[in-house]
Amino acid sequence: MKCIRCKQKAKILLKRHNAAFCDNCFLYYYRNQVSKNIKRHRMFDKKDRILVVISGGKDSMALWDVLIKEGYDVVAMYINLGIGEYSNRSQEVVEKFASVHNLPLIVKDIKKEYGLDIYKLSKTLKRSPCSICGSIKRYLFNKVAYDGGFSAVATGHNLDDEAATLLGNVLSWEEGYLARQAPVLPQTHPKLIKKVKPLYTLTERENLYYVLLNKIEFLHEECPHSVGARSILYKEVLNRLEEKSPGTKQRFINSFLEKGRKHFQDVAEKLELRECKTCGQVTTTEECSFCRFVRICNQQEKQQDV
Ligand code: SF4
Ligand code: ZN
């Protein structure tokens, strides 16, 4: 198997592109994909300041590294969600990378800074830890980006994530989520910062190969709450399809973006946005869910003190 670019011995085969690459040419392909995605969707340019969301996993670590190598002005942000040892170990990985490469990093600890406890909230509100965690993350990324004057928030969502999310949303025709599934979510309110996914055409396997080739440390373990998640089942199903018919995931995403997504836009436009009475951030209710969470946790603390 020869590299399609330089004709040397290939190390990785990408069936969906009918291509094989040696290590050097793979890195060229990877950076080129990221760069093309950023330009094609006008995600940001070299004048913009970008807040990159880092979890310590391979995808976000790859994104952080590639954006720096491509010369973008990035600041990383990590949130300690209080998920036991998993959160502590991921914070260590992220802090080490920032310190070794002398990179700016913002760390938010939801317990220390806001008194938030995902597990107590999950019990009180009878909601899964993931739904609470998701709301907290979305709130903090946007708030930090808005307060810090950033142009965009970039996340490490990859092709496997996007295809699995799309499959889940299509299976139950989640019109609101389908309207918002895109590589770029533009600014629809002065306080809602643009969200971008520069890795949306790259697979988990390609991100893994990128971090291994660049000797980037990352947290190998997944969050304990991801075990049994439906998204994992969707990924397994899509992997089987991909095995039989390479390119299925890419076609699924691309054809949705080209032909499907426009049919859901009126749902997105109908959402009435307002500012939270407590913090002023954008929400669809009187009080945003983050402020509600903080209020509930404070009340629980007070009751314990009595
Ligand atoms: Fe949060 Fe759930 Fe993801 Fe864990 S798996 S980081 S709890 S959303
Ligand atoms: Zn609020």
mmCIF file of C-alpha atoms and ligand atoms in Angstrom:
data_model
loop_
_atom_site.group_PDB
_atom_site.id
_atom_site.type_symbol
_atom_site.label_atom_id
_atom_site.label_comp_id
_atom_site.label_asym_id
_atom_site.label_seq_id
_atom_site.Cartn_x
_atom_site.Cartn_y
_atom_site.Cartn_z
ATOM 1 C CA MET A 1 0.000 0.000 0.000
ATOM 2 C CA LYS A 2 1.544 3.281 -1.164
ATOM 3 C CA CYS A 3 0.887 6.842 -0.037
ATOM 4 C CA ILE A 4 -1.240 8.523 -2.711
ATOM 5 C CA ARG A 5 0.719 11.774 -2.297
ATOM 6 C CA CYS A 6 4.399 10.840 -2.145
ATOM 7 C CA LYS A 7 4.298 7.144 -3.212
ATOM 8 C CA GLN A 8 6.300 6.056 -0.142
ATOM 9 C CA LYS A 9 5.035 3.247 2.095
ATOM 10 C CA ALA A 10 1.592 4.175 3.460
ATOM 11 C CA LYS A 11 0.767 3.836 7.170
ATOM 12 C CA ILE A 12 -2.940 4.630 7.290
ATOM 13 C CA LEU A 13 -5.765 3.713 4.939
ATOM 14 C CA LEU A 14 -8.801 6.007 4.699
ATOM 15 C CA LYS A 15 -11.352 3.888 2.883
ATOM 16 C CA ARG A 16 -13.966 6.613 2.531
ATOM 17 C CA HIS A 17 -11.502 8.725 0.516
ATOM 18 C CA ASN A 18 -10.098 5.650 -1.240
ATOM 19 C CA ALA A 19 -6.716 6.954 -0.057
ATOM 20 C CA ALA A 20 -3.692 5.835 1.941
ATOM 21 C CA PHE A 21 -1.073 8.118 3.470
ATOM 22 C CA CYS A 22 2.391 7.935 4.986
ATOM 23 C CA ASP A 23 2.709 9.761 8.321
ATOM 24 C CA ASN A 24 3.933 13.061 6.865
ATOM 25 C CA CYS A 25 1.292 13.166 4.159
ATOM 26 C CA PHE A 26 -1.410 12.213 6.686
ATOM 27 C CA LEU A 27 -0.464 15.295 8.731
ATOM 28 C CA TYR A 28 -0.652 17.385 5.556
ATOM 29 C CA TYR A 29 -4.114 15.897 4.756
ATOM 30 C CA TYR A 30 -5.342 16.467 8.347
ATOM 31 C CA ARG A 31 -4.264 20.098 8.566
ATOM 32 C CA ASN A 32 -5.592 20.728 5.077
ATOM 33 C CA GLN A 33 -9.023 19.335 6.045
ATOM 34 C CA VAL A 34 -9.200 21.567 9.120
ATOM 35 C CA SER A 35 -8.088 24.599 7.178
ATOM 36 C CA LYS A 36 -10.593 23.924 4.366
ATOM 37 C CA ASN A 37 -13.463 23.476 6.843
ATOM 38 C CA ILE A 38 -12.629 26.774 8.562
ATOM 39 C CA LYS A 39 -12.494 28.647 5.256
ATOM 40 C CA ARG A 40 -15.434 26.920 3.509
ATOM 41 C CA HIS A 41 -17.815 27.741 6.364
ATOM 42 C CA ARG A 42 -16.179 31.095 7.216
ATOM 43 C CA MET A 43 -15.729 29.912 10.818
ATOM 44 C CA PHE A 44 -13.060 32.491 11.705
ATOM 45 C CA ASP A 45 -9.835 33.980 10.430
ATOM 46 C CA LYS A 46 -6.417 34.966 11.769
ATOM 47 C CA LYS A 47 -7.719 38.282 13.167
ATOM 48 C CA ASP A 48 -10.281 36.547 15.405
ATOM 49 C CA ARG A 49 -9.772 35.369 18.986
ATOM 50 C CA ILE A 50 -11.096 31.852 19.414
ATOM 51 C CA LEU A 51 -12.118 30.106 22.626
ATOM 52 C CA VAL A 52 -11.346 26.379 22.228
ATOM 53 C CA VAL A 53 -13.269 24.015 24.449
ATOM 54 C CA ILE A 54 -10.956 21.308 25.829
ATOM 55 C CA SER A 55 -12.006 18.143 27.664
ATOM 56 C CA GLY A 56 -8.603 16.422 27.678
ATOM 57 C CA GLY A 57 -9.768 13.729 25.210
ATOM 58 C CA LYS A 58 -8.107 13.069 21.849
ATOM 59 C CA ASP A 59 -10.483 15.183 19.740
ATOM 60 C CA SER A 60 -10.238 18.435 21.669
ATOM 61 C CA MET A 61 -6.476 18.004 22.229
ATOM 62 C CA ALA A 62 -6.038 17.503 18.456
ATOM 63 C CA LEU A 63 -8.117 20.617 17.767
ATOM 64 C CA TRP A 64 -6.132 22.736 20.214
ATOM 65 C CA ASP A 65 -2.818 21.628 18.691
ATOM 66 C CA VAL A 66 -3.839 21.985 15.040
ATOM 67 C CA LEU A 67 -5.309 25.470 15.515
ATOM 68 C CA ILE A 68 -2.078 26.649 17.149
ATOM 69 C CA LYS A 69 0.004 25.097 14.358
ATOM 70 C CA GLU A 70 -2.211 26.788 11.759
ATOM 71 C CA GLY A 71 -1.438 30.132 13.430
ATOM 72 C CA TYR A 72 -4.817 31.013 14.947
ATOM 73 C CA ASP A 73 -5.184 33.158 18.073
ATOM 74 C CA VAL A 74 -6.641 30.624 20.519
ATOM 75 C CA VAL A 75 -7.312 30.457 24.233
ATOM 76 C CA ALA A 76 -8.279 27.078 25.689
ATOM 77 C CA MET A 77 -11.024 26.584 28.242
ATOM 78 C CA TYR A 78 -11.471 23.597 30.515
ATOM 79 C CA ILE A 79 -14.401 22.992 32.871
ATOM 80 C CA ASN A 80 -13.999 20.781 35.919
ATOM 81 C CA LEU A 81 -17.481 19.266 36.194
ATOM 82 C CA GLY A 82 -16.891 17.490 39.497
ATOM 83 C CA ILE A 83 -17.081 13.996 37.950
ATOM 84 C CA GLY A 84 -14.737 12.398 40.502
ATOM 85 C CA GLU A 85 -11.310 11.177 39.433
ATOM 86 C CA TYR A 86 -12.239 11.496 35.751
ATOM 87 C CA SER A 87 -12.447 15.295 36.097
ATOM 88 C CA ASN A 88 -9.229 15.515 38.121
ATOM 89 C CA ARG A 89 -7.242 13.423 35.650
ATOM 90 C CA SER A 90 -8.538 15.312 32.617
ATOM 91 C CA GLN A 91 -7.698 18.656 34.248
ATOM 92 C CA GLU A 92 -4.138 17.440 34.862
ATOM 93 C CA VAL A 93 -3.700 16.472 31.181
ATOM 94 C CA VAL A 94 -4.981 19.840 29.966
ATOM 95 C CA GLU A 95 -2.921 21.888 32.458
ATOM 96 C CA LYS A 96 0.222 19.959 31.593
ATOM 97 C CA PHE A 97 -0.163 20.605 27.839
ATOM 98 C CA ALA A 98 -0.777 24.315 28.468
ATOM 99 C CA SER A 99 2.208 24.615 30.781
ATOM 100 C CA VAL A 100 4.669 22.643 28.569
ATOM 101 C CA HIS A 101 3.728 24.715 25.488
ATOM 102 C CA ASN A 102 3.190 27.964 27.396
ATOM 103 C CA LEU A 103 -0.417 28.370 26.186
ATOM 104 C CA PRO A 104 -3.232 30.454 27.671
ATOM 105 C CA LEU A 105 -5.820 28.354 29.515
ATOM 106 C CA ILE A 106 -8.993 29.287 31.389
ATOM 107 C CA VAL A 107 -10.092 26.739 34.022
ATOM 108 C CA LYS A 108 -13.559 26.825 35.564
ATOM 109 C CA ASP A 109 -14.439 24.601 38.508
ATOM 110 C CA ILE A 110 -18.218 24.448 38.895
ATOM 111 C CA LYS A 111 -18.111 23.298 42.508
ATOM 112 C CA LYS A 112 -15.523 25.800 43.730
ATOM 113 C CA GLU A 113 -16.765 28.786 41.726
ATOM 114 C CA TYR A 114 -20.533 28.319 41.689
ATOM 115 C CA GLY A 115 -21.253 25.651 44.341
ATOM 116 C CA LEU A 116 -22.754 23.391 41.643
ATOM 117 C CA ASP A 117 -23.005 19.645 42.168
ATOM 118 C CA ILE A 118 -24.172 17.662 39.125
ATOM 119 C CA TYR A 119 -25.161 14.634 41.219
ATOM 120 C CA LYS A 120 -27.284 16.551 43.718
ATOM 121 C CA LEU A 121 -28.975 18.415 40.878
ATOM 122 C CA SER A 122 -29.586 15.183 39.015
ATOM 123 C CA LYS A 123 -31.314 13.710 42.073
ATOM 124 C CA THR A 124 -33.369 16.821 42.855
ATOM 125 C CA LEU A 125 -34.467 17.521 39.286
ATOM 126 C CA LYS A 126 -34.793 13.833 38.294
ATOM 127 C CA ARG A 127 -32.702 14.521 35.220
ATOM 128 C CA SER A 128 -29.685 12.582 33.938
ATOM 129 C CA PRO A 129 -26.216 13.915 34.888
ATOM 130 C CA CYS A 130 -25.558 14.348 31.135
ATOM 131 C CA SER A 131 -28.457 16.727 30.551
ATOM 132 C CA ILE A 132 -27.369 18.885 33.516
ATOM 133 C CA CYS A 133 -23.730 18.728 32.490
ATOM 134 C CA GLY A 134 -24.630 19.722 28.908
ATOM 135 C CA SER A 135 -26.575 22.806 30.046
ATOM 136 C CA ILE A 136 -23.749 23.903 32.363
ATOM 137 C CA LYS A 137 -21.087 23.493 29.666
ATOM 138 C CA ARG A 138 -23.071 25.367 27.006
ATOM 139 C CA TYR A 139 -23.763 28.215 29.437
ATOM 140 C CA LEU A 140 -20.162 28.629 30.604
ATOM 141 C CA PHE A 141 -18.587 28.421 27.137
ATOM 142 C CA ASN A 142 -20.867 31.110 25.869
ATOM 143 C CA LYS A 143 -20.535 33.330 28.943
ATOM 144 C CA VAL A 144 -16.734 33.152 29.028
ATOM 145 C CA ALA A 145 -16.588 33.826 25.269
ATOM 146 C CA TYR A 146 -18.984 36.770 25.537
ATOM 147 C CA ASP A 147 -17.336 38.323 28.605
ATOM 148 C CA GLY A 148 -13.869 37.829 27.094
ATOM 149 C CA GLY A 149 -14.732 39.348 23.705
ATOM 150 C CA PHE A 150 -14.067 36.153 21.705
ATOM 151 C CA SER A 151 -15.331 35.826 18.109
ATOM 152 C CA ALA A 152 -16.152 32.114 18.232
ATOM 153 C CA VAL A 153 -16.281 29.036 20.447
ATOM 154 C CA ALA A 154 -14.649 25.991 18.793
ATOM 155 C CA THR A 155 -15.361 22.402 19.863
ATOM 156 C CA GLY A 156 -13.741 19.087 18.878
ATOM 157 C CA HIS A 157 -16.902 17.382 17.527
ATOM 158 C CA ASN A 158 -15.819 14.878 14.893
ATOM 159 C CA LEU A 159 -17.530 13.115 11.988
ATOM 160 C CA ASP A 160 -18.540 10.137 14.164
ATOM 161 C CA ASP A 161 -20.134 12.454 16.757
ATOM 162 C CA GLU A 162 -21.995 14.441 14.132
ATOM 163 C CA ALA A 163 -23.300 11.380 12.276
ATOM 164 C CA ALA A 164 -24.441 9.711 15.546
ATOM 165 C CA THR A 165 -26.198 12.903 16.697
ATOM 166 C CA LEU A 166 -27.880 13.272 13.325
ATOM 167 C CA LEU A 167 -29.067 9.656 13.374
ATOM 168 C CA GLY A 168 -30.518 10.117 16.888
ATOM 169 C CA ASN A 169 -32.271 13.335 15.877
ATOM 170 C CA VAL A 170 -33.674 11.827 12.692
ATOM 171 C CA LEU A 171 -34.967 8.732 14.465
ATOM 172 C CA SER A 172 -37.271 10.889 16.579
ATOM 173 C CA TRP A 173 -37.521 13.844 14.176
ATOM 174 C CA GLU A 174 -36.200 16.328 16.722
ATOM 175 C CA GLU A 175 -36.950 19.369 14.588
ATOM 176 C CA GLY A 176 -35.348 21.901 16.935
ATOM 177 C CA TYR A 177 -32.096 19.947 17.182
ATOM 178 C CA LEU A 178 -32.061 19.269 13.431
ATOM 179 C CA ALA A 179 -32.378 23.001 12.803
ATOM 180 C CA ARG A 180 -29.325 23.632 14.956
ATOM 181 C CA GLN A 181 -27.095 20.800 13.701
ATOM 182 C CA ALA A 182 -24.391 22.437 11.583
ATOM 183 C CA PRO A 183 -20.612 22.989 11.464
ATOM 184 C CA VAL A 184 -21.326 26.653 12.258
ATOM 185 C CA LEU A 185 -24.037 28.089 14.455
ATOM 186 C CA PRO A 186 -24.059 31.780 13.642
ATOM 187 C CA GLN A 187 -24.614 34.571 16.143
ATOM 188 C CA THR A 188 -28.416 34.969 16.354
ATOM 189 C CA HIS A 189 -28.317 37.320 19.366
ATOM 190 C CA PRO A 190 -25.613 39.846 20.382
ATOM 191 C CA LYS A 191 -24.902 37.748 23.496
ATOM 192 C CA LEU A 192 -24.815 34.357 21.735
ATOM 193 C CA ILE A 193 -21.322 33.730 20.415
ATOM 194 C CA LYS A 194 -20.842 31.788 17.170
ATOM 195 C CA LYS A 195 -20.163 28.031 17.673
ATOM 196 C CA VAL A 196 -17.911 26.191 15.235
ATOM 197 C CA LYS A 197 -16.755 22.578 14.683
ATOM 198 C CA PRO A 198 -13.564 22.604 12.579
ATOM 199 C CA LEU A 199 -13.107 18.783 12.874
ATOM 200 C CA TYR A 200 -16.568 17.808 11.639
ATOM 201 C CA THR A 201 -15.186 15.999 8.553
ATOM 202 C CA LEU A 202 -12.487 14.084 10.463
ATOM 203 C CA THR A 203 -13.142 10.771 12.200
ATOM 204 C CA GLU A 204 -12.288 9.678 15.754
ATOM 205 C CA ARG A 205 -9.665 7.379 14.249
ATOM 206 C CA GLU A 206 -8.031 10.257 12.348
ATOM 207 C CA ASN A 207 -7.960 12.446 15.461
ATOM 208 C CA LEU A 208 -6.398 9.577 17.391
ATOM 209 C CA TYR A 209 -3.746 9.098 14.696
ATOM 210 C CA TYR A 210 -3.030 12.848 14.749
ATOM 211 C CA VAL A 211 -2.441 12.985 18.538
ATOM 212 C CA LEU A 212 -0.329 9.809 18.471
ATOM 213 C CA LEU A 213 1.863 11.112 15.636
ATOM 214 C CA ASN A 214 2.332 14.417 17.439
ATOM 215 C CA LYS A 215 2.971 12.689 20.785
ATOM 216 C CA ILE A 216 0.203 14.688 22.443
ATOM 217 C CA GLU A 217 -0.888 13.325 25.817
ATOM 218 C CA PHE A 218 -4.627 12.849 26.204
ATOM 219 C CA LEU A 219 -7.043 11.181 28.579
ATOM 220 C CA HIS A 220 -7.725 7.683 27.217
ATOM 221 C CA GLU A 221 -10.707 6.967 29.445
ATOM 222 C CA GLU A 222 -14.184 8.238 28.592
ATOM 223 C CA CYS A 223 -16.454 9.970 31.088
ATOM 224 C CA PRO A 224 -18.088 7.251 33.252
ATOM 225 C CA HIS A 225 -21.534 8.591 32.299
ATOM 226 C CA SER A 226 -20.969 7.886 28.619
ATOM 227 C CA VAL A 227 -21.233 4.136 29.310
ATOM 228 C CA GLY A 228 -24.497 2.837 27.883
ATOM 229 C CA ALA A 229 -25.291 6.176 26.216
ATOM 230 C CA ARG A 230 -27.516 5.856 23.182
ATOM 231 C CA SER A 231 -24.992 7.822 21.098
ATOM 232 C CA ILE A 232 -22.563 4.898 21.506
ATOM 233 C CA LEU A 233 -25.126 2.490 20.071
ATOM 234 C CA TYR A 234 -25.689 4.859 17.123
ATOM 235 C CA LYS A 235 -21.938 4.989 16.562
ATOM 236 C CA GLU A 236 -21.748 1.183 16.519
ATOM 237 C CA VAL A 237 -24.575 0.967 13.980
ATOM 238 C CA LEU A 238 -22.948 3.614 11.781
ATOM 239 C CA ASN A 239 -19.579 1.829 12.034
ATOM 240 C CA ARG A 240 -21.189 -1.322 10.669
ATOM 241 C CA LEU A 241 -22.665 0.625 7.773
ATOM 242 C CA GLU A 242 -19.346 2.358 7.160
ATOM 243 C CA GLU A 243 -17.537 -0.979 7.102
ATOM 244 C CA LYS A 244 -19.827 -2.296 4.342
ATOM 245 C CA SER A 245 -20.135 1.002 2.530
ATOM 246 C CA PRO A 246 -17.219 3.397 3.172
ATOM 247 C CA GLY A 247 -18.236 7.046 3.089
ATOM 248 C CA THR A 248 -21.716 6.477 4.591
ATOM 249 C CA LYS A 249 -21.169 8.843 7.544
ATOM 250 C CA GLN A 250 -19.735 11.605 5.366
ATOM 251 C CA ARG A 251 -22.597 11.256 2.841
ATOM 252 C CA PHE A 252 -25.169 11.270 5.656
ATOM 253 C CA ILE A 253 -23.827 14.531 7.065
ATOM 254 C CA ASN A 254 -23.127 16.242 3.753
ATOM 255 C CA SER A 255 -26.501 15.410 2.213
ATOM 256 C CA PHE A 256 -28.287 16.570 5.376
ATOM 257 C CA LEU A 257 -26.394 19.878 5.319
ATOM 258 C CA GLU A 258 -27.031 20.371 1.597
ATOM 259 C CA LYS A 259 -30.606 19.121 1.264
ATOM 260 C CA GLY A 260 -32.201 18.391 4.660
ATOM 261 C CA ARG A 261 -31.318 21.114 7.115
ATOM 262 C CA LYS A 262 -33.051 23.960 5.284
ATOM 263 C CA HIS A 263 -36.443 22.313 5.888
ATOM 264 C CA PHE A 264 -36.087 22.855 9.646
ATOM 265 C CA GLN A 265 -34.981 26.482 9.673
ATOM 266 C CA ASP A 266 -38.404 27.921 10.484
ATOM 267 C CA VAL A 267 -38.369 25.925 13.763
ATOM 268 C CA ALA A 268 -35.116 27.653 14.790
ATOM 269 C CA GLU A 269 -36.489 31.063 13.844
ATOM 270 C CA LYS A 270 -39.612 30.567 15.979
ATOM 271 C CA LEU A 271 -37.573 30.287 19.212
ATOM 272 C CA GLU A 272 -38.072 33.446 21.240
ATOM 273 C CA LEU A 273 -34.808 34.527 22.871
ATOM 274 C CA ARG A 274 -34.710 36.701 25.986
ATOM 275 C CA GLU A 275 -32.232 37.656 28.700
ATOM 276 C CA CYS A 276 -32.139 35.833 32.041
ATOM 277 C CA LYS A 277 -33.520 37.993 34.887
ATOM 278 C CA THR A 278 -30.574 37.027 37.114
ATOM 279 C CA CYS A 279 -27.455 36.906 34.932
ATOM 280 C CA GLY A 280 -28.502 38.555 31.666
ATOM 281 C CA GLN A 281 -27.373 35.618 29.494
ATOM 282 C CA VAL A 282 -29.593 34.439 26.642
ATOM 283 C CA THR A 283 -32.350 31.968 27.428
ATOM 284 C CA THR A 284 -35.872 31.043 26.315
ATOM 285 C CA THR A 285 -37.350 31.270 29.828
ATOM 286 C CA GLU A 286 -37.427 33.973 32.506
ATOM 287 C CA GLU A 287 -34.485 32.497 34.383
ATOM 288 C CA CYS A 288 -31.777 30.495 32.594
ATOM 289 C CA SER A 289 -31.163 26.894 33.667
ATOM 290 C CA PHE A 290 -27.687 27.721 35.002
ATOM 291 C CA CYS A 291 -29.039 30.332 37.442
ATOM 292 C CA ARG A 292 -31.775 27.888 38.443
ATOM 293 C CA PHE A 293 -29.146 25.227 39.170
ATOM 294 C CA VAL A 294 -27.100 27.666 41.293
ATOM 295 C CA ARG A 295 -30.232 28.698 43.203
ATOM 296 C CA ILE A 296 -31.206 25.055 43.912
ATOM 297 C CA CYS A 297 -27.684 24.158 45.113
ATOM 298 C CA ASN A 298 -27.533 27.250 47.369
ATOM 299 C CA GLN A 299 -30.910 26.342 48.905
ATOM 300 C CA GLN A 300 -29.711 22.784 49.564
ATOM 301 C CA GLU A 301 -26.550 24.131 51.250
ATOM 302 C CA LYS A 302 -28.614 26.410 53.507
ATOM 303 C CA GLN A 303 -30.968 23.563 54.471
ATOM 304 C CA GLN A 304 -27.969 21.415 55.411
ATOM 305 C CA ASP A 305 -26.561 24.228 57.575
ATOM 306 C CA VAL A 306 -29.819 24.605 59.561
HETATM 307 FE FE1 SF4 B 1 -21.070 15.351 30.812
HETATM 308 FE FE2 SF4 B 1 -22.426 13.138 30.191
HETATM 309 FE FE3 SF4 B 1 -20.439 13.963 28.622
HETATM 310 FE FE4 SF4 B 1 -19.911 12.956 31.031
HETATM 311 S S1 SF4 B 1 -20.839 11.845 29.291
HETATM 312 S S2 SF4 B 1 -19.004 14.810 30.153
HETATM 313 S S3 SF4 B 1 -21.663 13.721 32.212
HETATM 314 S S4 SF4 B 1 -22.357 15.051 29.009
HETATM 315 ZN ZN ZN B 2 -29.017 33.223 34.251
#
